[in-house]
Tab-separated table of C-alpha atoms and ligand atoms in Angstrom:
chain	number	residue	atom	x	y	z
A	767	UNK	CA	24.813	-13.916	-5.107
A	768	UNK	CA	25.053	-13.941	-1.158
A	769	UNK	CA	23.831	-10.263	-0.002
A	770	UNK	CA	23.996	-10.486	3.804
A	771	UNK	CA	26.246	-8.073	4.672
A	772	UNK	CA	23.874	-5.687	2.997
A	773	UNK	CA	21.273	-3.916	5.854
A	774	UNK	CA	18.366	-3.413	4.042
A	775	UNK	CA	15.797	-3.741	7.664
A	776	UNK	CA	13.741	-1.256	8.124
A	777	UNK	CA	11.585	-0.201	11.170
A	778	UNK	CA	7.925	1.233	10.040
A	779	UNK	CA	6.579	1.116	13.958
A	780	UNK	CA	9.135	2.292	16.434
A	781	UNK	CA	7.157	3.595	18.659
A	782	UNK	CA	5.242	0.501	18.510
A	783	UNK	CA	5.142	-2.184	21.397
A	784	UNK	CA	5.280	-5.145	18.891
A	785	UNK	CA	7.371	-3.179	15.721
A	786	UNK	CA	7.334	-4.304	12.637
A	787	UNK	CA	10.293	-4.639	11.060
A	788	UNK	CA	11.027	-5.706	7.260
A	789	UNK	CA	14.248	-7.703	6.356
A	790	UNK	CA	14.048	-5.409	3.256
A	791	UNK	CA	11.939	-1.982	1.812
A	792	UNK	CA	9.764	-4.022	-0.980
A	793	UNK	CA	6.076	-4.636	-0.307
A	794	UNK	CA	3.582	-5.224	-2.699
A	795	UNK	CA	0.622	-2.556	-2.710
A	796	UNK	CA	-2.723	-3.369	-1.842
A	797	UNK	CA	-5.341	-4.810	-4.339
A	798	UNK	CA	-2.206	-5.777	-6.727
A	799	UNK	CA	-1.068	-9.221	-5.814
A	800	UNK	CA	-4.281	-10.833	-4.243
A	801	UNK	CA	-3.693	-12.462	-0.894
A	802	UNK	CA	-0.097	-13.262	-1.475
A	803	UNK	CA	-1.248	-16.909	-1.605
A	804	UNK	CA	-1.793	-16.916	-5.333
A	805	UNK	CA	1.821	-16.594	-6.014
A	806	UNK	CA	3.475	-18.997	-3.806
A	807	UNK	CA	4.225	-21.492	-6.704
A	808	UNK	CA	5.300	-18.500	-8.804
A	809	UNK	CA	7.634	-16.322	-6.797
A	810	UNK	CA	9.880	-16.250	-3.750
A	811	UNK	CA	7.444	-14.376	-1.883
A	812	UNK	CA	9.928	-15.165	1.247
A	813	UNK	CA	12.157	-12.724	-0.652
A	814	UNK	CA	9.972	-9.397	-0.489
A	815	UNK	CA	9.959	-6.735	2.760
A	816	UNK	CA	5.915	-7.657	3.234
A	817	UNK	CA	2.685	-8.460	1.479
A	818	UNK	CA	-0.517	-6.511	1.520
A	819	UNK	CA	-2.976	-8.294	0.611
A	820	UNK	CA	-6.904	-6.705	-1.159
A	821	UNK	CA	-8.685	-4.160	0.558
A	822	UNK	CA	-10.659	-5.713	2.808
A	823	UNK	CA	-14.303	-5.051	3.793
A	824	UNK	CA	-16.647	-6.230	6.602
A	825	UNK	CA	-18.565	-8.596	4.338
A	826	UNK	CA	-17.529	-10.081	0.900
A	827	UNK	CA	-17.916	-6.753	-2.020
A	828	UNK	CA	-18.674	-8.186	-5.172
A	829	UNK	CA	-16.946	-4.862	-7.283
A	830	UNK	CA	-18.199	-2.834	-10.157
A	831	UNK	CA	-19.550	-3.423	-13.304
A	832	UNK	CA	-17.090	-4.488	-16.064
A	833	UNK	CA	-14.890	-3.113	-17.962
A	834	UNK	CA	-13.296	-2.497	-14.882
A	835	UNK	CA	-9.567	-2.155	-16.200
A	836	UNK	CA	-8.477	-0.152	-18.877
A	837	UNK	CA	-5.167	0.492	-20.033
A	838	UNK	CA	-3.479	4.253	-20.741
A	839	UNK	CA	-0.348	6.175	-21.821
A	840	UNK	CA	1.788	5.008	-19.556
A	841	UNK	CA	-0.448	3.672	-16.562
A	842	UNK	CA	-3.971	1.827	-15.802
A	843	UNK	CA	-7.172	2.843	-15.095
A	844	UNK	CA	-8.876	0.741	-12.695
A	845	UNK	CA	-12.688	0.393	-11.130
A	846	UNK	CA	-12.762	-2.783	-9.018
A	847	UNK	CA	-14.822	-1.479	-6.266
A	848	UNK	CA	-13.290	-2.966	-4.082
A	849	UNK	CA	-14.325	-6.429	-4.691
A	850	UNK	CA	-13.300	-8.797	-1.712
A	851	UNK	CA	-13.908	-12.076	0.005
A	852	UNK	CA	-14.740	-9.674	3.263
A	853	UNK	CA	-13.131	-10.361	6.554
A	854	UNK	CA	-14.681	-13.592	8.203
A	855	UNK	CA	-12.709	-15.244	5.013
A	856	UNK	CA	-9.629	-13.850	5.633
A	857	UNK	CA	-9.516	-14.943	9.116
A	858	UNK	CA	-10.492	-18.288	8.019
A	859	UNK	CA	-8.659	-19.061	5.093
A	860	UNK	CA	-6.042	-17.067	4.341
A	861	UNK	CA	-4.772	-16.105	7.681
A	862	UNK	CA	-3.734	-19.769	8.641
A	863	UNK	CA	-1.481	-19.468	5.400
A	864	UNK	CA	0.126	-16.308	6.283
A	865	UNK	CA	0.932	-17.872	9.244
A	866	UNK	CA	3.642	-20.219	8.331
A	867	UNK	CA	5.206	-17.760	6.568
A	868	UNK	CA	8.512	-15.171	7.224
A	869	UNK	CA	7.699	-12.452	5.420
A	870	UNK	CA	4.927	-9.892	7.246
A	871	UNK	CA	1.692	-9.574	6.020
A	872	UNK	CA	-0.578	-6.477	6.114
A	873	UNK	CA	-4.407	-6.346	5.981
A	874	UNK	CA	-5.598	-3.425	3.567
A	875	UNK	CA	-8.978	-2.259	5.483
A	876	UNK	CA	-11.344	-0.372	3.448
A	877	UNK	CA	-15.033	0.541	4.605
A	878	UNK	CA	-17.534	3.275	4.560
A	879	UNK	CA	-18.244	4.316	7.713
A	880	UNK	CA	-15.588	4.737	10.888
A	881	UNK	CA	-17.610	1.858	12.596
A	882	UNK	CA	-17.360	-0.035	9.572
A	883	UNK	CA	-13.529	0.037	9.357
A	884	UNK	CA	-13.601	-1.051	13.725
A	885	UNK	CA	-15.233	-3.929	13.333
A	886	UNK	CA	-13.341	-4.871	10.665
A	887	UNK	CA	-9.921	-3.823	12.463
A	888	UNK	CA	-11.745	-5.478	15.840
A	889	UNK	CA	-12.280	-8.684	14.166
A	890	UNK	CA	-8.661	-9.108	12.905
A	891	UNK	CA	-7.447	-8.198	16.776
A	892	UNK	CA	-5.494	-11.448	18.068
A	893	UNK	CA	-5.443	-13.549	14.315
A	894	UNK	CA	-2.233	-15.133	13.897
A	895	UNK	CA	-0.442	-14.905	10.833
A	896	UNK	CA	-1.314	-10.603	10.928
A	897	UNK	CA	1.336	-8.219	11.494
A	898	UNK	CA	-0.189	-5.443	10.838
A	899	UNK	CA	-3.354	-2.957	9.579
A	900	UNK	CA	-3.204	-0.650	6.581
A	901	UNK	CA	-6.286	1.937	7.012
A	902	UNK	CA	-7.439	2.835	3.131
A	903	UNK	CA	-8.824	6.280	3.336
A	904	UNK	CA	-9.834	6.801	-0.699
A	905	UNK	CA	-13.274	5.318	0.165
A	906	UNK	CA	-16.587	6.913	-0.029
A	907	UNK	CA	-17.829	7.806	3.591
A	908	UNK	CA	-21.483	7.057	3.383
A	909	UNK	CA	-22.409	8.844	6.430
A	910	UNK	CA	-20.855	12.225	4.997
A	911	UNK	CA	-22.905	12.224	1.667
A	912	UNK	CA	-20.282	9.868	-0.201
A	913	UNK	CA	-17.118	12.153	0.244
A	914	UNK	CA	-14.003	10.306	0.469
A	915	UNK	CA	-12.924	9.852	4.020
A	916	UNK	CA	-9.275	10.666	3.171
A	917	UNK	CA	-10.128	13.893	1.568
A	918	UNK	CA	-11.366	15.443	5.147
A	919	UNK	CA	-8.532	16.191	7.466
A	920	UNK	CA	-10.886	15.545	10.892
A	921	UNK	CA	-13.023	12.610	9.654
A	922	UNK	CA	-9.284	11.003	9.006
A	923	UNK	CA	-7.488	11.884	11.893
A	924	UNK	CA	-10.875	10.539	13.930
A	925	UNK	CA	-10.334	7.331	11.791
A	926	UNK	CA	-7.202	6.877	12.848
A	927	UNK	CA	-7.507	7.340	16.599
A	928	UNK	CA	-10.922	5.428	16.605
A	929	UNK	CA	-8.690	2.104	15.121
A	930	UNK	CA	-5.413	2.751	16.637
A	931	UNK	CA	-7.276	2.769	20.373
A	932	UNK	CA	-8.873	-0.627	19.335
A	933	UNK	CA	-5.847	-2.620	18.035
A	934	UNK	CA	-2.674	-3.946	19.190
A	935	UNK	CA	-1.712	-3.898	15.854
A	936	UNK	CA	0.743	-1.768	13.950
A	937	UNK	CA	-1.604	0.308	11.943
A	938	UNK	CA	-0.238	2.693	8.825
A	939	UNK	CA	-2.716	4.940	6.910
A	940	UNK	CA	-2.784	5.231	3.601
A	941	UNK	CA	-3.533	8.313	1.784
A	942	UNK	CA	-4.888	9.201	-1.843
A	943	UNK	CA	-3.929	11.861	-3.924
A	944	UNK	CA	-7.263	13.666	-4.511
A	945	UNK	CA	-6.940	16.165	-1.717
A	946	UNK	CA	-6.279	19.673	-1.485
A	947	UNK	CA	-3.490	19.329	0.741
A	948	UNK	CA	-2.018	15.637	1.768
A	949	UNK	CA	0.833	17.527	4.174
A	950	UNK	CA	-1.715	18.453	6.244
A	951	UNK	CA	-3.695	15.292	6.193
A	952	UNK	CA	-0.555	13.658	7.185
A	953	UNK	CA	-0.030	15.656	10.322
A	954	UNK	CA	-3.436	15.080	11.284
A	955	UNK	CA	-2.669	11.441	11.034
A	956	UNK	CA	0.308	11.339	12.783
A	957	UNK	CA	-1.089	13.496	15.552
A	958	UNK	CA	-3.669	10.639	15.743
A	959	UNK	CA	-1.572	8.211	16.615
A	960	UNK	CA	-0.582	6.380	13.266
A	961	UNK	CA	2.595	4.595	13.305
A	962	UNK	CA	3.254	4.812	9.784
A	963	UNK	CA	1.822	6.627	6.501
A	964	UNK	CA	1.582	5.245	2.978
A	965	UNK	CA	0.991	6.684	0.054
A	966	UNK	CA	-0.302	7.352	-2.736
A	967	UNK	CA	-3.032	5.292	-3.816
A	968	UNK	CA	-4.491	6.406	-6.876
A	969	UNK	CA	-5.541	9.453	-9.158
A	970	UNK	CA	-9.038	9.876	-10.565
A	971	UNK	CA	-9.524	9.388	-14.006
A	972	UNK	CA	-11.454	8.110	-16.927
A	973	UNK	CA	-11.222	7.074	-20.332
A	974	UNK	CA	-13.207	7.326	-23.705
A	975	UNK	CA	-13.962	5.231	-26.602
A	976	UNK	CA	-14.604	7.456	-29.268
A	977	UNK	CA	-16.194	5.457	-31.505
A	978	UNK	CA	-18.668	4.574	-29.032
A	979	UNK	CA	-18.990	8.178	-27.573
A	980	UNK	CA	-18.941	5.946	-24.020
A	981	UNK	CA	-16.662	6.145	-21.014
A	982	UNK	CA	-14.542	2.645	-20.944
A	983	UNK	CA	-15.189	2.147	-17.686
A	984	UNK	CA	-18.736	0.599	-16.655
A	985	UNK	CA	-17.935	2.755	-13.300
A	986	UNK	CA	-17.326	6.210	-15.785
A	987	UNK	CA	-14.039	6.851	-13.779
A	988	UNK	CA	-11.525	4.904	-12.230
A	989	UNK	CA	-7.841	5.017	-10.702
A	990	UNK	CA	-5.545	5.947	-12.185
A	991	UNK	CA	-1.861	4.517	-11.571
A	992	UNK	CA	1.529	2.698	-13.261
A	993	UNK	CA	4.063	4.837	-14.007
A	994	UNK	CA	2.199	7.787	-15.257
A	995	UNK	CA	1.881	8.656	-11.916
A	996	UNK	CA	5.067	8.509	-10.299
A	997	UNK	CA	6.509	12.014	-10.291
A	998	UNK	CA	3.256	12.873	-8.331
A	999	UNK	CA	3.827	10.197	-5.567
A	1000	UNK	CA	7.125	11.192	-5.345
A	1001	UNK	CA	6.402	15.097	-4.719
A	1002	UNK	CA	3.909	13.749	-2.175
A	1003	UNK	CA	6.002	10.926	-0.339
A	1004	UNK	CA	8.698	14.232	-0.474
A	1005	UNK	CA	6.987	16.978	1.067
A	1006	UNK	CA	5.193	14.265	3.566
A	1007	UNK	CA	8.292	12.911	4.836
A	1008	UNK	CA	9.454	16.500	5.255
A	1009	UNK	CA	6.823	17.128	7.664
A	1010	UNK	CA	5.999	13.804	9.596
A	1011	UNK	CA	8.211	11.956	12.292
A	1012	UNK	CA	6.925	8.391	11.620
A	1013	UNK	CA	7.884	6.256	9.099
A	1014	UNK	CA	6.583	7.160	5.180
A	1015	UNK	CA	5.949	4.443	2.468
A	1016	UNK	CA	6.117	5.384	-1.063
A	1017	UNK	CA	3.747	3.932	-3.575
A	1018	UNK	CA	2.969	4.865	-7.154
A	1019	UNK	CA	4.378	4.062	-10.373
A	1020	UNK	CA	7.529	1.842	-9.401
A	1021	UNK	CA	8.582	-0.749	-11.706
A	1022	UNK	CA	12.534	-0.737	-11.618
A	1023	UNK	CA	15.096	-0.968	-8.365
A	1024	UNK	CA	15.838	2.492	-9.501
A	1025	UNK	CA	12.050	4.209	-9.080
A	1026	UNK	CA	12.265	2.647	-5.911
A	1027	UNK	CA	15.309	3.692	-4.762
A	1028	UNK	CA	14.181	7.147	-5.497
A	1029	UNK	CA	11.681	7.268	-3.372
A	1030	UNK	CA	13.629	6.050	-0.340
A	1031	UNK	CA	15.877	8.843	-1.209
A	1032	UNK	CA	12.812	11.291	-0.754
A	1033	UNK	CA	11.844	10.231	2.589
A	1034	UNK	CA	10.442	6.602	2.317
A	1035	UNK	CA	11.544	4.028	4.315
A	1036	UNK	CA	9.681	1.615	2.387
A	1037	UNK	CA	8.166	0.838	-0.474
A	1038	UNK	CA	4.726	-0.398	-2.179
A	1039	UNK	CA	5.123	-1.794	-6.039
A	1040	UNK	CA	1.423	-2.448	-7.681
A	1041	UNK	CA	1.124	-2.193	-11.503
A	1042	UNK	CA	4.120	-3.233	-12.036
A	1043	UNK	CA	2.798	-6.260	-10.589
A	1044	UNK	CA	0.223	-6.938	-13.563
A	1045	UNK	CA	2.983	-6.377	-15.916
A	1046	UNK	CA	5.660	-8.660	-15.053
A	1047	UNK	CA	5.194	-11.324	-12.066
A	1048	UNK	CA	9.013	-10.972	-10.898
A	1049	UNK	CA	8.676	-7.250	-10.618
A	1050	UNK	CA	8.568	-7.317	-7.193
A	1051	UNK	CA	11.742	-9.292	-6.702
A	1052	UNK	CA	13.931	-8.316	-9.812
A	1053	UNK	CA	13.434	-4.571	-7.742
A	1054	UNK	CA	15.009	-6.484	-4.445
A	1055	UNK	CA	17.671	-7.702	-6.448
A	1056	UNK	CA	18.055	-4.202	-8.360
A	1057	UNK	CA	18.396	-2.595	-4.982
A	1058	UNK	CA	21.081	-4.847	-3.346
A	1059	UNK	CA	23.153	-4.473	-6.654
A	1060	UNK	CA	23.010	-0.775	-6.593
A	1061	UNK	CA	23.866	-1.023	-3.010
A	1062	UNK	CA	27.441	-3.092	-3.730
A	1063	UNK	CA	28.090	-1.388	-6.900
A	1064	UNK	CA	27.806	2.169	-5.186
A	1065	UNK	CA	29.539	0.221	-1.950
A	1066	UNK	CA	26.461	1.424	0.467
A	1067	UNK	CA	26.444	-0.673	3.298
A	1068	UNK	CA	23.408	0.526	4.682
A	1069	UNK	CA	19.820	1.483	3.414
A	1070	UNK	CA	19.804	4.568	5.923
A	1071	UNK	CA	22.413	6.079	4.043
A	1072	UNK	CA	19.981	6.271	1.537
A	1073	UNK	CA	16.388	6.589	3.013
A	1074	UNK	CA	15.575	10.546	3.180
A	1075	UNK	CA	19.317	11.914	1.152
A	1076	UNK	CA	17.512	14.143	-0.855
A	1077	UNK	CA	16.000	15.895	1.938
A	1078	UNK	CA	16.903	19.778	2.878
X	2505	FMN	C1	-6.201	-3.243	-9.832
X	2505	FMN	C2	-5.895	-2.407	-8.624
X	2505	FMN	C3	-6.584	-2.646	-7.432
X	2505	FMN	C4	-6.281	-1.872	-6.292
X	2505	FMN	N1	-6.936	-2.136	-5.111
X	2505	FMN	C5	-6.600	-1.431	-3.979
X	2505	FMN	C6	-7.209	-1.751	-2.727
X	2505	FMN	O1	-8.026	-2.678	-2.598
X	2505	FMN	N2	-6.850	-0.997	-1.644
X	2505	FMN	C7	-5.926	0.030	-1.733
X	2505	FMN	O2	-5.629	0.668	-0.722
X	2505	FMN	N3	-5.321	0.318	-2.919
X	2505	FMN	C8	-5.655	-0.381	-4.037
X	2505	FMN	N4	-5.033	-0.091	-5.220
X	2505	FMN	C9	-4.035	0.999	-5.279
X	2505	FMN	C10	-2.612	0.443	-5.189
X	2505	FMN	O3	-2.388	-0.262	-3.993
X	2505	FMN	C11	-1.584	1.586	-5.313
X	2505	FMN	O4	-1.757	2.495	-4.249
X	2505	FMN	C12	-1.714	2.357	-6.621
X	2505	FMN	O5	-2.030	1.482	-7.684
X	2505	FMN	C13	-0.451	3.150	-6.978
X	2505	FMN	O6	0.663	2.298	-7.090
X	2505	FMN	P1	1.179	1.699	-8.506
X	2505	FMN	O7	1.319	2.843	-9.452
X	2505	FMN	O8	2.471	1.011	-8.179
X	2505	FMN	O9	0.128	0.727	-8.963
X	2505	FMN	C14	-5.317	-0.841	-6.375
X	2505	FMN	C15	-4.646	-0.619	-7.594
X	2505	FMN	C16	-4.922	-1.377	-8.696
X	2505	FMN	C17	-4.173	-1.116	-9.976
């Protein structure tokens, strides 16, 4: 089925020098789909809005102690740690990949102090095959007694303005939901100079096995995400989107064209799809698919006459 008279693009940089458009709203979300590179021989990933790839650190992270994934009424709980092949390998070998390809990919950055996350941002400056940065806040900041750097409205918006004046890059920031107030942590970013704001990565759990009287995590908690969490993503990506001028990108519990959908109703302009990922490899495209049919069966010409209708 031929869809090009369908306008999915969206814009999540205008005020950008470079942009960065998508030919359509579906990404994959960080830490859920490797390096993009792992699926080539499995998936049209020339078919999704943009990849973004593992959270990536300034050296390789070898992760948590196992189990490190467990699953739970209606979602996952996961500990990984943030294990990564650190940034020198990205450069080197996956970068040259990207770079033959269409469809955008993002670097996740993830670090635990704000000179941690330059040098990693610094080091990707000028790599071709990069079209943009996504900052992950929901990591420990070392320097302020292990607190998580997105749950402190300064030590983000200092983040954000320490990377944006460092890159030519497009850089989004991506917020967790273990805050007191993620409206206000959103302003704070956008005041900062962030051209875009994802979110939300995930909730803080844990698990038990009774019979063992243990935690099922090696970690004790973990992440919690999958569908279980989608109503509070959505609230979130709503009542951001309300209050921000750049672009928003929902995350959190999509698995259908429909949960998606949703959220670009509430404000989104894109989206991020992650568990869904684990479940089914085609997740990611079935919900392109899912969106373009919606959009001739409903005869909606345009994405933007969806993106933000459910908002006062
Ligand atoms: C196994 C796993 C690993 C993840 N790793 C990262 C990561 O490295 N960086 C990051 O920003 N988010 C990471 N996330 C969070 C996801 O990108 C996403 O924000 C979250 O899972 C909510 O979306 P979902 O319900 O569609 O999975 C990870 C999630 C999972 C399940």
């Amino acid at each position: 089925m031929n869809y090009d008279y369908l306008d999915c693009a969206v814009q999540l940089a205008p005020s950008h020098p470079k942009g960065l458009v998508l030919s359509n709203p579906v990404m994959t979300a960080s830490g859920t789909f490797g390096y993009g590179i792992e699926y080539i021989d499995l998936i049209d990933i020339e078919r999704l809005g943009a990849i973004i790839c593992k959270g990536t650190t300034l050296m390789p992270r070898n992760g948590n102690s196992q189990p490190r994934i467990i699953e739970t009424v209606g979602g996952l709980l996961n500990s990984i740690g943030l294990e990564n092949v650190g940034v020198d390998a990205v450069i080197k070998d996956k970068a040259p990949v990207w770079e033959k390809w269409r469809v955008p990919v993002i670097v996740n950055v993830a670090g635990e102090t704000i000179d941690e996350y330059i040098q990693v941002v610094e080091k990707l400056e000028g790599v071709n095959g990069i079209s943009g940065v996504e900052i992950n806040v929901s990591c420990p900041n070392i320097t302020a007694g292990g607190m998580l750097f997105g749950a402190d409205l300064k030590i983000v918006a200092k983040l954000t303005r320490a990377v944006k004046n460092i890159t030519s890059l497009p850089i989004m920031v991506k917020l967790g939901p273990n805050v007191t107030n993620v409206t206000d942590i959103a302003i704070a970013v956008e005041d900062a100079g962030a051209d875009a704001i994802s979110l939300i990565n995930t909730l803080k759990g844990m698990a038990i096995d009774i019979k063992k009287r243990k935690p099922c995590l090696g970690n004790i908690s973990g992440g919690l995400s999958g569908p279980a969490i989608k109503p509070v993503a959505l609230y979130m990506v709503y009542e951001v989107a309300k209050a921000v001028h750049i672009p928003v990108i929902g995350c959190g519990g999509i698995i259908s064209a429909m949960d998606a959908l949703e959220f670009l109703a509430c404000g989104a302009s894109a989206v991020q799809v992650g568990t869904a990922n684990l479940i089914d490899l085609h997740a990611t495209t079935n919900i392109v698919n899912g969106i373009n049919e919606f959009m001739r069966d409903n005869n909606i010409k345009s994405l933007h006459e969806i993106i933000g209708s459910c908002l006062p």
